[in-house]
Amino acid sequence: ETSTKVETKETKHSHRKKRKYNETYLKYGFTFTEINNEQRPMCVISNEHLASESMKPAKLKRHLDTNHSSCASKPVEYFERLLQSTKKQQSNVEAHVVMKSKYLRASFEGSYQIAKAKKPFTIGEEFALPIAIRMTEVINRQKSTNKLRNIPIA
C-alpha cells in the first residue's frame, strides 16, 4: 500500500507541466540555466538560481522587486548588458580552466616519461623543460615559448 502511494506521488510530479524560459523574462532580470536537464531561472544581477517552479513572471518580478529594488525600473537593455557580461565572464573562466588542465596534462606526461626512465624528477626542471623551450623558440619563435613556461614540472 505504501509503495503505491509513492508511485502515485512520483507520477504526479513527473506529469507536471514544466514551464520553458521565455525571452520576455529578461525584463525581470532573468535568464535560464539547465540543471539536470531542467530549465531553471537564473538572476542576471546576483547569478542566483531559483527553483524551476519559479519560472513564472509573477515570481520573477517578485524576486526583482524584493531583492533588487534599485534595478526594478531599469530598461530591458540594462539586463541584456548584464547577461552579455555574465556570458563573457563565464567563457573567460571556462577558457582559463581548459588551459590550466592542458598545462597539468602536459606536466603529467613529462613527469611520467621522467619516472619511466627512472631519472630524478629534478631533471625536468633542470634539463627537459629548458630544452623544450629552446627547441620551440627555434621552430616557432617566441609566441609558443611563453605557453611552455607555464607548465609546472615536478
mmCIF file of C-alpha atoms in Angstrom:
data_model
loop_
_atom_site.group_PDB
_atom_site.id
_atom_site.type_symbol
_atom_site.label_atom_id
_atom_site.label_comp_id
_atom_site.label_asym_id
_atom_site.label_seq_id
_atom_site.Cartn_x
_atom_site.Cartn_y
_atom_site.Cartn_z
ATOM 1 C CA GLU A 1 0.000 0.000 0.000
ATOM 2 C CA THR A 2 2.805 2.438 0.819
ATOM 3 C CA SER A 3 4.593 1.672 -2.446
ATOM 4 C CA THR A 4 1.524 2.623 -4.469
ATOM 5 C CA LYS A 5 1.342 5.956 -2.653
ATOM 6 C CA VAL A 6 4.983 6.654 -3.501
ATOM 7 C CA GLU A 7 4.449 5.704 -7.139
ATOM 8 C CA THR A 8 1.360 7.923 -7.318
ATOM 9 C CA LYS A 9 3.303 10.903 -5.943
ATOM 10 C CA GLU A 10 6.172 10.321 -8.383
ATOM 11 C CA THR A 11 3.864 10.094 -11.374
ATOM 12 C CA LYS A 12 2.048 13.267 -10.336
ATOM 13 C CA HIS A 13 5.360 15.156 -10.230
ATOM 14 C CA SER A 14 6.635 13.697 -13.496
ATOM 15 C CA HIS A 15 3.445 14.654 -15.370
ATOM 16 C CA ARG A 16 3.524 18.230 -14.123
ATOM 17 C CA LYS A 17 3.911 20.698 -16.980
ATOM 18 C CA LYS A 18 7.318 22.375 -16.895
ATOM 19 C CA ARG A 19 7.477 25.998 -17.926
ATOM 20 C CA LYS A 20 10.087 26.885 -20.506
ATOM 21 C CA TYR A 21 12.121 30.061 -20.492
ATOM 22 C CA ASN A 22 10.635 32.948 -22.425
ATOM 23 C CA GLU A 23 12.810 35.808 -23.712
ATOM 24 C CA THR A 24 10.431 38.316 -22.105
ATOM 25 C CA TYR A 25 11.631 37.140 -18.666
ATOM 26 C CA LEU A 26 14.789 39.160 -19.253
ATOM 27 C CA LYS A 27 12.814 42.315 -18.403
ATOM 28 C CA TYR A 28 12.582 40.889 -14.869
ATOM 29 C CA GLY A 29 16.338 40.313 -14.833
ATOM 30 C CA PHE A 30 16.267 36.571 -15.528
ATOM 31 C CA THR A 31 17.803 34.176 -17.970
ATOM 32 C CA PHE A 32 17.926 30.411 -17.536
ATOM 33 C CA THR A 33 20.382 27.632 -16.932
ATOM 34 C CA GLU A 34 19.956 23.904 -17.362
ATOM 35 C CA ILE A 35 20.438 21.764 -14.288
ATOM 36 C CA ASN A 36 19.698 18.037 -14.596
ATOM 37 C CA ASN A 37 18.057 18.590 -17.997
ATOM 38 C CA GLU A 38 15.647 21.082 -16.461
ATOM 39 C CA GLN A 39 15.472 24.796 -17.207
ATOM 40 C CA ARG A 40 15.825 26.879 -14.065
ATOM 41 C CA PRO A 41 15.645 30.662 -13.818
ATOM 42 C CA MET A 42 18.901 32.478 -13.068
ATOM 43 C CA CYS A 43 19.041 36.088 -11.895
ATOM 44 C CA VAL A 44 21.459 38.091 -14.066
ATOM 45 C CA ILE A 45 22.091 40.535 -11.218
ATOM 46 C CA SER A 46 23.074 38.079 -8.468
ATOM 47 C CA ASN A 47 23.596 34.886 -10.541
ATOM 48 C CA GLU A 48 21.206 33.176 -8.126
ATOM 49 C CA HIS A 49 19.471 30.034 -9.387
ATOM 50 C CA LEU A 50 15.826 29.649 -8.446
ATOM 51 C CA ALA A 51 13.694 26.530 -8.427
ATOM 52 C CA SER A 52 12.137 25.533 -11.727
ATOM 53 C CA GLU A 53 8.691 26.213 -10.232
ATOM 54 C CA SER A 54 9.698 29.892 -10.083
ATOM 55 C CA MET A 55 9.710 30.158 -13.878
ATOM 56 C CA LYS A 56 6.607 32.338 -13.727
ATOM 57 C CA PRO A 57 6.537 36.062 -14.466
ATOM 58 C CA ALA A 58 4.930 36.930 -11.104
ATOM 59 C CA LYS A 59 7.590 35.080 -9.114
ATOM 60 C CA LEU A 60 10.434 36.509 -11.200
ATOM 61 C CA LYS A 61 9.061 40.028 -10.751
ATOM 62 C CA ARG A 62 8.670 39.464 -7.014
ATOM 63 C CA HIS A 63 12.330 38.409 -6.790
ATOM 64 C CA LEU A 64 13.382 41.529 -8.687
ATOM 65 C CA ASP A 65 11.232 43.838 -6.544
ATOM 66 C CA THR A 66 12.217 42.356 -3.180
ATOM 67 C CA ASN A 67 15.907 41.552 -3.731
ATOM 68 C CA HIS A 68 16.958 44.152 -6.303
ATOM 69 C CA SER A 69 14.513 47.012 -5.882
ATOM 70 C CA SER A 70 17.031 49.544 -7.226
ATOM 71 C CA CYS A 71 17.019 47.673 -10.566
ATOM 72 C CA ALA A 72 13.261 47.173 -10.828
ATOM 73 C CA SER A 73 12.752 50.237 -13.012
ATOM 74 C CA LYS A 74 15.725 49.572 -15.312
ATOM 75 C CA PRO A 75 15.031 49.025 -19.023
ATOM 76 C CA VAL A 76 15.485 45.588 -20.596
ATOM 77 C CA GLU A 77 18.695 46.824 -22.294
ATOM 78 C CA TYR A 78 20.305 47.067 -18.851
ATOM 79 C CA PHE A 79 19.611 43.383 -18.202
ATOM 80 C CA GLU A 80 20.802 42.477 -21.709
ATOM 81 C CA ARG A 81 24.165 44.144 -20.948
ATOM 82 C CA LEU A 82 24.386 42.272 -17.628
ATOM 83 C CA LEU A 83 23.615 38.997 -19.388
ATOM 84 C CA GLN A 84 26.294 39.609 -22.031
ATOM 85 C CA SER A 85 28.796 40.495 -19.315
ATOM 86 C CA THR A 86 27.957 37.331 -17.386
ATOM 87 C CA LYS A 87 28.333 35.171 -20.502
ATOM 88 C CA LYS A 88 31.682 36.787 -21.312
ATOM 89 C CA GLN A 89 32.981 36.198 -17.775
ATOM 90 C CA GLN A 90 31.790 32.606 -17.869
ATOM 91 C CA SER A 91 33.536 31.919 -21.187
ATOM 92 C CA ASN A 92 36.746 33.519 -19.876
ATOM 93 C CA VAL A 93 36.680 31.290 -16.796
ATOM 94 C CA GLU A 94 35.970 28.195 -18.890
ATOM 95 C CA ALA A 95 38.845 29.022 -21.260
ATOM 96 C CA HIS A 96 41.172 29.536 -18.302
ATOM 97 C CA VAL A 97 40.181 26.217 -16.731
ATOM 98 C CA VAL A 98 40.654 24.370 -20.032
ATOM 99 C CA MET A 99 44.087 25.944 -20.493
ATOM 100 C CA LYS A 100 45.149 25.053 -16.947
ATOM 101 C CA SER A 101 44.041 21.460 -17.454
ATOM 102 C CA LYS A 102 46.153 21.274 -20.634
ATOM 103 C CA TYR A 103 49.194 22.503 -18.698
ATOM 104 C CA LEU A 104 48.514 19.977 -15.977
ATOM 105 C CA ARG A 105 48.204 17.185 -18.555
ATOM 106 C CA ALA A 106 51.480 18.244 -20.186
ATOM 107 C CA SER A 107 53.153 18.318 -16.771
ATOM 108 C CA PHE A 108 51.888 14.828 -16.019
ATOM 109 C CA GLU A 109 53.112 13.482 -19.359
ATOM 110 C CA GLY A 110 56.588 14.953 -18.805
ATOM 111 C CA SER A 111 56.777 13.674 -15.242
ATOM 112 C CA TYR A 112 55.587 10.245 -16.360
ATOM 113 C CA GLN A 113 58.302 9.992 -19.019
ATOM 114 C CA ILE A 114 60.954 11.011 -16.468
ATOM 115 C CA ALA A 115 59.699 8.415 -13.955
ATOM 116 C CA LYS A 116 59.517 5.744 -16.657
ATOM 117 C CA ALA A 117 63.184 6.387 -17.499
ATOM 118 C CA LYS A 118 63.995 6.094 -13.763
ATOM 119 C CA LYS A 119 65.617 9.526 -13.704
ATOM 120 C CA PRO A 120 65.420 12.009 -10.823
ATOM 121 C CA PHE A 121 62.362 14.294 -11.054
ATOM 122 C CA THR A 122 64.580 17.419 -10.943
ATOM 123 C CA ILE A 123 65.793 16.602 -14.447
ATOM 124 C CA GLY A 124 62.506 18.012 -15.766
ATOM 125 C CA GLU A 125 63.107 21.488 -14.357
ATOM 126 C CA GLU A 126 66.867 21.484 -14.885
ATOM 127 C CA PHE A 127 67.123 19.852 -18.271
ATOM 128 C CA ALA A 128 63.954 18.774 -20.125
ATOM 129 C CA LEU A 129 61.872 21.965 -19.880
ATOM 130 C CA PRO A 130 64.731 24.323 -20.871
ATOM 131 C CA ILE A 131 65.462 22.092 -23.896
ATOM 132 C CA ALA A 132 61.775 22.069 -24.906
ATOM 133 C CA ILE A 133 61.619 25.866 -24.569
ATOM 134 C CA ARG A 134 64.774 26.372 -26.660
ATOM 135 C CA MET A 135 63.575 23.959 -29.367
ATOM 136 C CA THR A 136 60.236 25.765 -29.522
ATOM 137 C CA GLU A 137 61.989 29.144 -29.803
ATOM 138 C CA VAL A 138 63.950 27.876 -32.796
ATOM 139 C CA ILE A 139 60.881 26.472 -34.549
ATOM 140 C CA ASN A 140 58.066 28.891 -33.610
ATOM 141 C CA ARG A 141 59.960 31.929 -32.395
ATOM 142 C CA GLN A 142 58.720 33.484 -29.153
ATOM 143 C CA LYS A 143 54.939 33.001 -29.314
ATOM 144 C CA SER A 144 54.773 29.395 -28.087
ATOM 145 C CA THR A 145 57.592 29.520 -25.554
ATOM 146 C CA ASN A 146 55.519 31.525 -23.088
ATOM 147 C CA LYS A 147 52.972 28.692 -23.041
ATOM 148 C CA LEU A 148 55.714 26.190 -22.275
ATOM 149 C CA ARG A 149 56.942 28.296 -19.387
ATOM 150 C CA ASN A 150 53.527 27.855 -17.732
ATOM 151 C CA ILE A 151 53.904 24.066 -17.495
ATOM 152 C CA PRO A 152 54.771 23.021 -13.937
ATOM 153 C CA ILE A 153 57.314 20.211 -13.890
ATOM 154 C CA ALA A 154 57.545 18.326 -10.628
#
